[in-house]
Amino acid sequence: MGSGTGIQKRTRLSDTGEGYKFDKLGSFACDEAFSIMISDYSSLDFVQGNITPTNLRSFNIWNSMYIIVRKVNTVLANIDKAKDLTGRDKDELMGYLYFMRAYAYYRLITYYGPIVIVGDDLMETNESEEYYDRPRATFDESVDYVCDELEKSAKLMPDQVSPSYFGRPSAGSALGLSARLRLIQASPLWNGGTAARRTYGTWKRSTDGVNYVSQQYNERKWAVAAAVCKQIIDMNIFSLHTVRRMPDTAPLPSNVPQDNFPYGAGDIDPFRSYADMFTGESPFARNPEYLWAQKSSGLENYSRHAFPYEIYNGYGTVSVPQKVIDAYRMADGRTIENSSDQYPYETDGMWNNGTDMVFSGYTLKGNVHKMYVNREMRFYASIGFSGAHWPMLSTSNLSKRNIQFWYNLNGNAGKNSVRNLPYNVNTTGYSLKKFVHPEDSWGAPGQGTGYENSRRLEKAYPIIRYAEILLAYVEALNNLTSTHTVGEYQLSRDIEEMRFYFNMIRYRAGLPGLTDAELASKEEMQSIIERERMVELLHENARFWDVRRWGKYEITEREPIQGMDMDADGLAFYNVVPVNQTVARNRVVDKKLILVPIELNEIRKSPSMDQNPGYQY
């Protein structure tokens, strides 16, 4: 468990955590992103079943996380030797230490499930094998321990950090991680539901025969998750990021309340409110929505993969499946399956009105396909569809500014535009604009004269933001059938509470709120919440774990990756077809892929430590 010479390895949370956008598990390991460039995204190896206990490639974080645990334990064991460290300074340092250790365990849980809890043990090096032989805790024991540690750290850490310390965690960061883990713990896969019994019913600890995953449903787990979320809400520190309404803000649909936010969207710009916190436009060090975020060079590089290869100096490998596109609503909040006459969803040709529509600094060109018209603001803030306008204003070469990218076969971003590296191509007809600022363009010294002065705005990756907490709170309340007392909170399926906090998300996006009929049905609300999370948290490393905790992984992964017909031009391009690529056809659906295997050498060193299901030799 990380003993021996590995202890000298320099390990930082920023190297292994979610602030680096190329997290090894995440968007490309589930159904919200696709690429044929396996070398760029190791998660594609994961979904093709290439990861084994003897060949974990880049997925082995077991050792590095336990190195963090041991380092923290070493400091805690010696902290009283620092005689001049007293009072608030000592408490704050203790809080950060508890947080670092808990965060390492949190990462282990998300990758491997049940963990080995070391406690305050230093785990000395160069001991006998028997010394390191420890069984894994159950899933509930693991989550309970880590959440207790996170909540202990929150009491000692500052509620907020100053902009000069942006990226450092706070009490809200700790509680946010706790809320995320509690929601996972309450969800069907881990909480005695059908999914838990079907997936882990026979997975028992070899040392005593105890089930690793509870086979008895416990509704109170939802209440515990709701209580942590409400604690964060009641801190009155965090709020959804909004930008005030401007002269070019698009008019709201008639069914969206005109009241000031959070009771409506009358005084805000929905497009800028959502888009600006990802592109770098808003000052991220003062963003009230971030419970925890970090400056991320990895995120900047990630955005390069959204730009077409060669002629615009991108890599062209981020492709968004049609499933995600279809999840976005129309401007008036209706689904594409039930669109209105005022905001219709049409699939029968090009818009061809000849007039661009400009709102919130965004240009919707007048010659795009009809299916991309009348959509909600988060769609335009997040998706690069065929014909979408890319400003790229930082380059001084005017021929590289204000370009429409066309993904059809012979388009300027299509397959035939790529000559040198045929794998650097979009495969669905949709790219990701969520983290791309209008100023962003790509170029570097020695790459010709076409990219003069190209630059990107500095960006921050939101590890946890307030919108996720609100959605988690509503989901937890939705699953309650009785009243539960958790600490100071009385929690029940309070419809008005659910309406208020869910509608904040909707109003910020310029959409109408929930109806009474939607709120009345637990099942319909769950479906709405799942769709909302897919859209609101797109490419924020949420969906990979969402589909698993809901017990839907095998269903969602069996659905084919679909997109536009990349081998066609004209209107034929806009036919929805399965992606015809080996990487898509070779995706493996196996419940063992819910978790990552523990390296075989670690299992051999600790006979009492069981391997994850499906990976035994």
PDB file of C-alpha atoms in Angstrom, residues 119-388:
ATOM      1  CA  GLY A 119      -6.564   5.837  10.338  1.00  0.00           C
ATOM      2  CA  ASP A 120      -3.652   7.681  11.964  1.00  0.00           C
ATOM      3  CA  ASP A 121      -1.251   4.771  11.481  1.00  0.00           C
ATOM      4  CA  LEU A 122       2.074   5.832   9.979  1.00  0.00           C
ATOM      5  CA  MET A 123       2.469   2.517   8.139  1.00  0.00           C
ATOM      6  CA  GLU A 124       6.214   2.270   8.647  1.00  0.00           C
ATOM      7  CA  THR A 125       8.370   1.161   5.748  1.00  0.00           C
ATOM      8  CA  ASN A 126      10.401  -2.028   5.494  1.00  0.00           C
ATOM      9  CA  GLU A 127       8.140  -4.067   7.763  1.00  0.00           C
ATOM     10  CA  SER A 128       7.084  -7.684   7.257  1.00  0.00           C
ATOM     11  CA  GLU A 129       4.279  -8.604   4.853  1.00  0.00           C
ATOM     12  CA  GLU A 130       1.986  -9.392   7.782  1.00  0.00           C
ATOM     13  CA  TYR A 131       2.273  -5.786   8.937  1.00  0.00           C
ATOM     14  CA  TYR A 132       0.729  -4.490   5.700  1.00  0.00           C
ATOM     15  CA  ASP A 133      -1.946  -7.184   5.413  1.00  0.00           C
ATOM     16  CA  ARG A 134      -5.249  -5.394   6.027  1.00  0.00           C
ATOM     17  CA  PRO A 135      -8.741  -6.035   4.680  1.00  0.00           C
ATOM     18  CA  ARG A 136     -10.809  -3.427   2.920  1.00  0.00           C
ATOM     19  CA  ALA A 137     -13.648  -1.690   4.726  1.00  0.00           C
ATOM     20  CA  THR A 138     -17.183  -2.013   3.357  1.00  0.00           C
ATOM     21  CA  PHE A 139     -18.440   0.715   1.045  1.00  0.00           C
ATOM     22  CA  ASP A 140     -20.572   2.275   3.795  1.00  0.00           C
ATOM     23  CA  GLU A 141     -17.699   2.145   6.280  1.00  0.00           C
ATOM     24  CA  SER A 142     -15.449   3.803   3.718  1.00  0.00           C
ATOM     25  CA  VAL A 143     -17.858   6.630   2.912  1.00  0.00           C
ATOM     26  CA  ASP A 144     -18.798   7.202   6.547  1.00  0.00           C
ATOM     27  CA  TYR A 145     -15.157   7.494   7.571  1.00  0.00           C
ATOM     28  CA  VAL A 146     -14.180   9.842   4.757  1.00  0.00           C
ATOM     29  CA  CYS A 147     -17.242  12.070   5.177  1.00  0.00           C
ATOM     30  CA  ASP A 148     -16.595  12.298   8.921  1.00  0.00           C
ATOM     31  CA  GLU A 149     -13.040  13.374   8.151  1.00  0.00           C
ATOM     32  CA  LEU A 150     -14.214  15.925   5.590  1.00  0.00           C
ATOM     33  CA  GLU A 151     -16.747  17.381   7.993  1.00  0.00           C
ATOM     34  CA  LYS A 152     -14.110  17.465  10.746  1.00  0.00           C
ATOM     35  CA  SER A 153     -11.787  19.362   8.430  1.00  0.00           C
ATOM     36  CA  ALA A 154     -14.557  21.804   7.485  1.00  0.00           C
ATOM     37  CA  LYS A 155     -14.880  22.900  11.112  1.00  0.00           C
ATOM     38  CA  LEU A 156     -11.209  23.890  11.162  1.00  0.00           C
ATOM     39  CA  MET A 157     -10.703  25.330   7.674  1.00  0.00           C
ATOM     40  CA  PRO A 158     -11.721  28.886   6.714  1.00  0.00           C
ATOM     41  CA  ASP A 159     -15.176  29.312   5.201  1.00  0.00           C
ATOM     42  CA  GLN A 160     -13.653  31.236   2.304  1.00  0.00           C
ATOM     43  CA  VAL A 161     -10.218  31.868   0.836  1.00  0.00           C
ATOM     44  CA  SER A 162      -9.024  35.187  -0.508  1.00  0.00           C
ATOM     45  CA  PRO A 163      -8.529  35.640  -4.258  1.00  0.00           C
ATOM     46  CA  SER A 164      -4.757  35.574  -3.756  1.00  0.00           C
ATOM     47  CA  TYR A 165      -5.120  31.986  -2.502  1.00  0.00           C
ATOM     48  CA  PHE A 166      -7.472  30.888  -5.261  1.00  0.00           C
ATOM     49  CA  GLY A 167      -7.350  27.122  -5.710  1.00  0.00           C
ATOM     50  CA  ARG A 168      -6.855  26.391  -2.026  1.00  0.00           C
ATOM     51  CA  PRO A 169      -9.775  24.381  -0.566  1.00  0.00           C
ATOM     52  CA  SER A 170     -12.095  25.828   2.058  1.00  0.00           C
ATOM     53  CA  ALA A 171     -14.758  24.517   4.420  1.00  0.00           C
ATOM     54  CA  GLY A 172     -17.178  24.620   1.499  1.00  0.00           C
ATOM     55  CA  SER A 173     -14.839  22.413  -0.548  1.00  0.00           C
ATOM     56  CA  ALA A 174     -14.779  19.789   2.187  1.00  0.00           C
ATOM     57  CA  LEU A 175     -18.546  19.833   2.641  1.00  0.00           C
ATOM     58  CA  GLY A 176     -19.010  19.709  -1.130  1.00  0.00           C
ATOM     59  CA  LEU A 177     -16.963  16.518  -1.399  1.00  0.00           C
ATOM     60  CA  SER A 178     -18.918  15.090   1.522  1.00  0.00           C
ATOM     61  CA  ALA A 179     -22.221  15.928  -0.183  1.00  0.00           C
ATOM     62  CA  ARG A 180     -21.034  14.250  -3.380  1.00  0.00           C
ATOM     63  CA  LEU A 181     -20.014  11.079  -1.542  1.00  0.00           C
ATOM     64  CA  ARG A 182     -23.226  10.994   0.494  1.00  0.00           C
ATOM     65  CA  LEU A 183     -25.282  11.252  -2.691  1.00  0.00           C
ATOM     66  CA  ILE A 184     -23.344   8.356  -4.212  1.00  0.00           C
ATOM     67  CA  GLN A 185     -23.835   6.332  -1.019  1.00  0.00           C
ATOM     68  CA  ALA A 186     -27.607   6.905  -1.094  1.00  0.00           C
ATOM     69  CA  SER A 187     -28.003   5.993  -4.765  1.00  0.00           C
ATOM     70  CA  PRO A 188     -29.382   2.636  -6.025  1.00  0.00           C
ATOM     71  CA  LEU A 189     -26.056   0.967  -6.873  1.00  0.00           C
ATOM     72  CA  TRP A 190     -24.711   1.338  -3.335  1.00  0.00           C
ATOM     73  CA  ASN A 191     -27.889   1.403  -1.265  1.00  0.00           C
ATOM     74  CA  GLY A 192     -29.501  -2.006  -1.354  1.00  0.00           C
ATOM     75  CA  GLY A 193     -31.561  -1.424  -4.482  1.00  0.00           C
ATOM     76  CA  THR A 194     -32.071  -3.816  -7.349  1.00  0.00           C
ATOM     77  CA  ALA A 195     -28.862  -2.550  -8.920  1.00  0.00           C
ATOM     78  CA  ALA A 196     -26.922  -3.249  -5.705  1.00  0.00           C
ATOM     79  CA  ARG A 197     -28.246  -6.780  -5.471  1.00  0.00           C
ATOM     80  CA  ARG A 198     -27.745  -7.509  -9.158  1.00  0.00           C
ATOM     81  CA  THR A 199     -24.245  -6.053  -9.313  1.00  0.00           C
ATOM     82  CA  TYR A 200     -22.741  -6.713  -5.887  1.00  0.00           C
ATOM     83  CA  GLY A 201     -25.033  -9.231  -4.200  1.00  0.00           C
ATOM     84  CA  THR A 202     -22.330 -11.880  -4.003  1.00  0.00           C
ATOM     85  CA  TRP A 203     -19.338  -9.612  -3.333  1.00  0.00           C
ATOM     86  CA  LYS A 204     -18.315 -10.432   0.221  1.00  0.00           C
ATOM     87  CA  ARG A 205     -15.227  -9.798   2.278  1.00  0.00           C
ATOM     88  CA  SER A 206     -13.183 -12.964   2.367  1.00  0.00           C
ATOM     89  CA  THR A 207     -12.084 -12.449   5.964  1.00  0.00           C
ATOM     90  CA  ASP A 208     -15.575 -12.463   7.512  1.00  0.00           C
ATOM     91  CA  GLY A 209     -18.194 -12.928   4.755  1.00  0.00           C
ATOM     92  CA  VAL A 210     -19.657  -9.421   5.147  1.00  0.00           C
ATOM     93  CA  ASN A 211     -21.153  -7.842   2.019  1.00  0.00           C
ATOM     94  CA  TYR A 212     -19.003  -5.028   0.701  1.00  0.00           C
ATOM     95  CA  VAL A 213     -22.149  -3.285  -0.547  1.00  0.00           C
ATOM     96  CA  SER A 214     -25.258  -3.105   1.609  1.00  0.00           C
ATOM     97  CA  GLN A 215     -28.100  -5.302   0.376  1.00  0.00           C
ATOM     98  CA  GLN A 216     -30.694  -3.488   2.515  1.00  0.00           C
ATOM     99  CA  TYR A 217     -32.193  -0.223   1.306  1.00  0.00           C
ATOM    100  CA  ASN A 218     -31.896   2.638   3.792  1.00  0.00           C
ATOM    101  CA  GLU A 219     -33.864   5.781   2.937  1.00  0.00           C
ATOM    102  CA  ARG A 220     -32.088   7.724   5.663  1.00  0.00           C
ATOM    103  CA  LYS A 221     -28.968   7.858   3.488  1.00  0.00           C
ATOM    104  CA  TRP A 222     -30.828  10.257   1.189  1.00  0.00           C
ATOM    105  CA  ALA A 223     -31.673  12.423   4.194  1.00  0.00           C
ATOM    106  CA  VAL A 224     -28.017  12.482   5.272  1.00  0.00           C
ATOM    107  CA  ALA A 225     -27.020  13.600   1.769  1.00  0.00           C
ATOM    108  CA  ALA A 226     -29.713  16.288   1.804  1.00  0.00           C
ATOM    109  CA  ALA A 227     -28.528  17.532   5.203  1.00  0.00           C
ATOM    110  CA  VAL A 228     -24.967  18.111   3.996  1.00  0.00           C
ATOM    111  CA  CYS A 229     -26.273  19.978   0.953  1.00  0.00           C
ATOM    112  CA  LYS A 230     -28.530  22.118   3.148  1.00  0.00           C
ATOM    113  CA  GLN A 231     -25.615  22.868   5.449  1.00  0.00           C
ATOM    114  CA  ILE A 232     -23.739  24.264   2.445  1.00  0.00           C
ATOM    115  CA  ILE A 233     -26.775  26.288   1.355  1.00  0.00           C
ATOM    116  CA  ASP A 234     -27.193  27.690   4.870  1.00  0.00           C
ATOM    117  CA  MET A 235     -23.598  28.916   4.926  1.00  0.00           C
ATOM    118  CA  ASN A 236     -24.951  31.811   2.798  1.00  0.00           C
ATOM    119  CA  ILE A 237     -21.578  32.091   1.090  1.00  0.00           C
ATOM    120  CA  PHE A 238     -22.222  30.434  -2.246  1.00  0.00           C
ATOM    121  CA  SER A 239     -24.620  31.402  -5.020  1.00  0.00           C
ATOM    122  CA  LEU A 240     -25.109  30.735  -8.706  1.00  0.00           C
ATOM    123  CA  HIS A 241     -22.959  32.875 -10.964  1.00  0.00           C
ATOM    124  CA  THR A 242     -25.037  35.464 -12.800  1.00  0.00           C
ATOM    125  CA  VAL A 243     -24.324  38.366 -15.130  1.00  0.00           C
ATOM    126  CA  ARG A 244     -26.689  41.319 -15.235  1.00  0.00           C
ATOM    127  CA  ARG A 245     -28.997  41.805 -18.180  1.00  0.00           C
ATOM    128  CA  MET A 246     -27.466  43.845 -21.017  1.00  0.00           C
ATOM    129  CA  PRO A 247     -28.871  45.615 -24.086  1.00  0.00           C
ATOM    130  CA  ASP A 248     -28.047  42.635 -26.314  1.00  0.00           C
ATOM    131  CA  THR A 249     -29.528  40.018 -23.968  1.00  0.00           C
ATOM    132  CA  ALA A 250     -32.120  37.903 -25.794  1.00  0.00           C
ATOM    133  CA  PRO A 251     -35.769  38.404 -24.776  1.00  0.00           C
ATOM    134  CA  LEU A 252     -37.078  35.745 -22.419  1.00  0.00           C
ATOM    135  CA  PRO A 253     -39.774  33.349 -23.610  1.00  0.00           C
ATOM    136  CA  SER A 254     -43.193  34.329 -22.283  1.00  0.00           C
ATOM    137  CA  ASN A 255     -43.364  31.345 -19.916  1.00  0.00           C
ATOM    138  CA  VAL A 256     -40.189  32.347 -18.042  1.00  0.00           C
ATOM    139  CA  PRO A 257     -40.839  34.570 -14.995  1.00  0.00           C
ATOM    140  CA  GLN A 258     -39.685  38.168 -15.475  1.00  0.00           C
ATOM    141  CA  ASP A 259     -38.974  38.581 -11.757  1.00  0.00           C
ATOM    142  CA  ASN A 260     -35.432  39.259 -10.634  1.00  0.00           C
ATOM    143  CA  PHE A 261     -33.211  36.247 -10.043  1.00  0.00           C
ATOM    144  CA  PRO A 262     -33.574  33.840  -8.201  1.00  0.00           C
ATOM    145  CA  TYR A 263     -37.357  34.151  -8.610  1.00  0.00           C
ATOM    146  CA  GLY A 264     -37.094  34.586 -12.352  1.00  0.00           C
ATOM    147  CA  ALA A 265     -34.616  35.667 -15.017  1.00  0.00           C
ATOM    148  CA  GLY A 266     -35.763  39.220 -15.626  1.00  0.00           C
ATOM    149  CA  ASP A 267     -32.580  40.959 -14.510  1.00  0.00           C
ATOM    150  CA  ILE A 268     -29.902  38.513 -15.759  1.00  0.00           C
ATOM    151  CA  ASP A 269     -28.291  37.467 -19.013  1.00  0.00           C
ATOM    152  CA  PRO A 270     -28.767  33.663 -19.086  1.00  0.00           C
ATOM    153  CA  PHE A 271     -26.150  33.029 -21.774  1.00  0.00           C
ATOM    154  CA  ARG A 272     -23.395  35.025 -20.110  1.00  0.00           C
ATOM    155  CA  SER A 273     -24.375  33.806 -16.643  1.00  0.00           C
ATOM    156  CA  TYR A 274     -23.610  30.228 -17.656  1.00  0.00           C
ATOM    157  CA  ALA A 275     -20.897  30.650 -20.289  1.00  0.00           C
ATOM    158  CA  ASP A 276     -18.658  33.230 -18.656  1.00  0.00           C
ATOM    159  CA  MET A 277     -17.682  31.112 -15.666  1.00  0.00           C
ATOM    160  CA  PHE A 278     -16.141  28.455 -17.945  1.00  0.00           C
ATOM    161  CA  THR A 279     -14.481  30.553 -20.649  1.00  0.00           C
ATOM    162  CA  GLY A 280     -12.409  32.751 -18.332  1.00  0.00           C
ATOM    163  CA  GLU A 281     -14.477  35.875 -19.016  1.00  0.00           C
ATOM    164  CA  SER A 282     -15.650  36.236 -15.409  1.00  0.00           C
ATOM    165  CA  PRO A 283     -12.984  36.687 -12.699  1.00  0.00           C
ATOM    166  CA  PHE A 284     -12.812  33.135 -11.439  1.00  0.00           C
ATOM    167  CA  ALA A 285     -11.055  34.004  -8.182  1.00  0.00           C
ATOM    168  CA  ARG A 286     -14.229  35.759  -7.026  1.00  0.00           C
ATOM    169  CA  ASN A 287     -16.836  33.454  -8.539  1.00  0.00           C
ATOM    170  CA  PRO A 288     -19.423  32.745  -5.793  1.00  0.00           C
ATOM    171  CA  GLU A 289     -20.450  29.491  -7.479  1.00  0.00           C
ATOM    172  CA  TYR A 290     -17.140  27.738  -6.954  1.00  0.00           C
ATOM    173  CA  LEU A 291     -16.939  25.653  -3.808  1.00  0.00           C
ATOM    174  CA  TRP A 292     -13.569  24.581  -5.125  1.00  0.00           C
ATOM    175  CA  ALA A 293     -11.861  25.371  -8.395  1.00  0.00           C
ATOM    176  CA  GLN A 294      -8.298  25.530  -9.655  1.00  0.00           C
ATOM    177  CA  LYS A 295      -6.432  27.280 -12.420  1.00  0.00           C
ATOM    178  CA  SER A 296      -5.905  24.608 -15.017  1.00  0.00           C
ATOM    179  CA  SER A 297      -3.392  24.523 -17.844  1.00  0.00           C
ATOM    180  CA  GLY A 298      -4.846  21.104 -18.577  1.00  0.00           C
ATOM    181  CA  LEU A 299      -8.226  22.697 -19.208  1.00  0.00           C
ATOM    182  CA  GLU A 300      -6.676  25.203 -21.593  1.00  0.00           C
ATOM    183  CA  ASN A 301      -5.076  22.332 -23.487  1.00  0.00           C
ATOM    184  CA  TYR A 302      -8.388  20.475 -23.419  1.00  0.00           C
ATOM    185  CA  SER A 303      -9.993  23.382 -25.252  1.00  0.00           C
ATOM    186  CA  ARG A 304      -7.440  22.987 -28.033  1.00  0.00           C
ATOM    187  CA  HIS A 305      -8.912  19.589 -28.787  1.00  0.00           C
ATOM    188  CA  ALA A 306     -12.173  21.341 -29.685  1.00  0.00           C
ATOM    189  CA  PHE A 307     -10.610  23.329 -32.547  1.00  0.00           C
ATOM    190  CA  PRO A 308     -10.202  21.688 -35.986  1.00  0.00           C
ATOM    191  CA  TYR A 309      -6.831  20.210 -36.790  1.00  0.00           C
ATOM    192  CA  GLU A 310      -4.331  21.716 -39.238  1.00  0.00           C
ATOM    193  CA  ILE A 311      -5.927  24.867 -40.610  1.00  0.00           C
ATOM    194  CA  TYR A 312      -6.940  26.183 -37.167  1.00  0.00           C
ATOM    195  CA  ASN A 313      -4.108  24.531 -35.251  1.00  0.00           C
ATOM    196  CA  GLY A 314      -6.344  22.510 -32.955  1.00  0.00           C
ATOM    197  CA  TYR A 315      -6.399  18.770 -32.411  1.00  0.00           C
ATOM    198  CA  GLY A 316     -10.006  18.188 -33.421  1.00  0.00           C
ATOM    199  CA  THR A 317     -10.563  15.171 -31.182  1.00  0.00           C
ATOM    200  CA  VAL A 318     -13.347  16.258 -28.775  1.00  0.00           C
ATOM    201  CA  SER A 319     -16.610  14.905 -30.175  1.00  0.00           C
ATOM    202  CA  VAL A 320     -19.954  15.212 -28.404  1.00  0.00           C
ATOM    203  CA  PRO A 321     -22.511  12.439 -29.111  1.00  0.00           C
ATOM    204  CA  GLN A 322     -26.002  13.135 -30.464  1.00  0.00           C
ATOM    205  CA  LYS A 323     -27.496  11.902 -27.181  1.00  0.00           C
ATOM    206  CA  VAL A 324     -26.106  14.955 -25.424  1.00  0.00           C
ATOM    207  CA  ILE A 325     -27.333  17.313 -28.141  1.00  0.00           C
ATOM    208  CA  ASP A 326     -30.839  15.895 -27.848  1.00  0.00           C
ATOM    209  CA  ALA A 327     -30.853  16.393 -24.077  1.00  0.00           C
ATOM    210  CA  TYR A 328     -30.802  20.178 -24.435  1.00  0.00           C
ATOM    211  CA  ARG A 329     -34.221  21.785 -24.307  1.00  0.00           C
ATOM    212  CA  MET A 330     -35.838  24.329 -26.552  1.00  0.00           C
ATOM    213  CA  ALA A 331     -35.773  28.011 -25.553  1.00  0.00           C
ATOM    214  CA  ASP A 332     -39.136  27.715 -23.802  1.00  0.00           C
ATOM    215  CA  GLY A 333     -38.073  24.670 -21.776  1.00  0.00           C
ATOM    216  CA  ARG A 334     -39.838  22.034 -23.812  1.00  0.00           C
ATOM    217  CA  THR A 335     -37.969  18.931 -24.909  1.00  0.00           C
ATOM    218  CA  ILE A 336     -37.174  18.410 -28.587  1.00  0.00           C
ATOM    219  CA  GLU A 337     -39.724  15.582 -28.566  1.00  0.00           C
ATOM    220  CA  ASN A 338     -42.492  17.976 -27.478  1.00  0.00           C
ATOM    221  CA  SER A 339     -41.543  21.344 -28.963  1.00  0.00           C
ATOM    222  CA  SER A 340     -44.012  24.199 -29.390  1.00  0.00           C
ATOM    223  CA  ASP A 341     -45.156  26.095 -32.479  1.00  0.00           C
ATOM    224  CA  GLN A 342     -43.401  29.214 -31.204  1.00  0.00           C
ATOM    225  CA  TYR A 343     -40.066  27.430 -30.686  1.00  0.00           C
ATOM    226  CA  PRO A 344     -40.247  24.402 -32.974  1.00  0.00           C
ATOM    227  CA  TYR A 345     -37.661  21.677 -33.287  1.00  0.00           C
ATOM    228  CA  GLU A 346     -37.317  20.973 -36.991  1.00  0.00           C
ATOM    229  CA  THR A 347     -35.135  18.456 -38.797  1.00  0.00           C
ATOM    230  CA  ASP A 348     -36.192  19.144 -42.399  1.00  0.00           C
ATOM    231  CA  GLY A 349     -33.561  21.488 -43.740  1.00  0.00           C
ATOM    232  CA  MET A 350     -31.457  24.587 -43.362  1.00  0.00           C
ATOM    233  CA  TRP A 351     -32.615  27.715 -41.577  1.00  0.00           C
ATOM    234  CA  ASN A 352     -31.685  29.939 -44.542  1.00  0.00           C
ATOM    235  CA  ASN A 353     -33.260  33.105 -43.224  1.00  0.00           C
ATOM    236  CA  GLY A 354     -30.146  34.922 -44.345  1.00  0.00           C
ATOM    237  CA  THR A 355     -30.014  36.994 -41.185  1.00  0.00           C
ATOM    238  CA  ASP A 356     -27.699  36.322 -38.276  1.00  0.00           C
ATOM    239  CA  MET A 357     -29.181  36.351 -34.792  1.00  0.00           C
ATOM    240  CA  VAL A 358     -26.903  38.072 -32.291  1.00  0.00           C
ATOM    241  CA  PHE A 359     -27.459  37.858 -28.538  1.00  0.00           C
ATOM    242  CA  SER A 360     -25.179  38.188 -25.525  1.00  0.00           C
ATOM    243  CA  GLY A 361     -22.158  38.535 -27.786  1.00  0.00           C
ATOM    244  CA  TYR A 362     -22.988  35.209 -29.469  1.00  0.00           C
ATOM    245  CA  THR A 363     -23.719  34.997 -33.193  1.00  0.00           C
ATOM    246  CA  LEU A 364     -26.115  32.356 -34.503  1.00  0.00           C
ATOM    247  CA  LYS A 365     -25.493  32.389 -38.226  1.00  0.00           C
ATOM    248  CA  GLY A 366     -28.479  32.594 -40.540  1.00  0.00           C
ATOM    249  CA  ASN A 367     -27.480  29.567 -42.626  1.00  0.00           C
ATOM    250  CA  VAL A 368     -27.327  26.766 -40.034  1.00  0.00           C
ATOM    251  CA  HIS A 369     -29.559  23.712 -39.896  1.00  0.00           C
ATOM    252  CA  LYS A 370     -32.991  24.205 -38.350  1.00  0.00           C
ATOM    253  CA  MET A 371     -32.294  21.704 -35.557  1.00  0.00           C
ATOM    254  CA  TYR A 372     -29.825  24.183 -34.060  1.00  0.00           C
ATOM    255  CA  VAL A 373     -32.320  27.049 -33.882  1.00  0.00           C
ATOM    256  CA  ASN A 374     -34.584  27.905 -30.907  1.00  0.00           C
ATOM    257  CA  ARG A 375     -32.442  25.974 -28.410  1.00  0.00           C
ATOM    258  CA  GLU A 376     -31.773  26.901 -24.785  1.00  0.00           C
ATOM    259  CA  MET A 377     -28.848  29.152 -23.915  1.00  0.00           C
ATOM    260  CA  ARG A 378     -26.693  26.390 -22.405  1.00  0.00           C
ATOM    261  CA  PHE A 379     -26.710  24.699 -25.805  1.00  0.00           C
ATOM    262  CA  TYR A 380     -25.132  27.695 -27.508  1.00  0.00           C
ATOM    263  CA  ALA A 381     -22.723  28.194 -24.599  1.00  0.00           C
ATOM    264  CA  SER A 382     -21.537  24.577 -24.728  1.00  0.00           C
ATOM    265  CA  ILE A 383     -21.827  23.026 -28.188  1.00  0.00           C
ATOM    266  CA  GLY A 384     -19.952  23.633 -31.423  1.00  0.00           C
ATOM    267  CA  PHE A 385     -22.306  22.335 -34.116  1.00  0.00           C
ATOM    268  CA  SER A 386     -21.797  22.421 -37.883  1.00  0.00           C
ATOM    269  CA  GLY A 387     -21.996  26.031 -38.985  1.00  0.00           C
ATOM    270  CA  ALA A 388     -21.397  27.423 -35.492  1.00  0.00           C
TER     271      ALA A 388
END
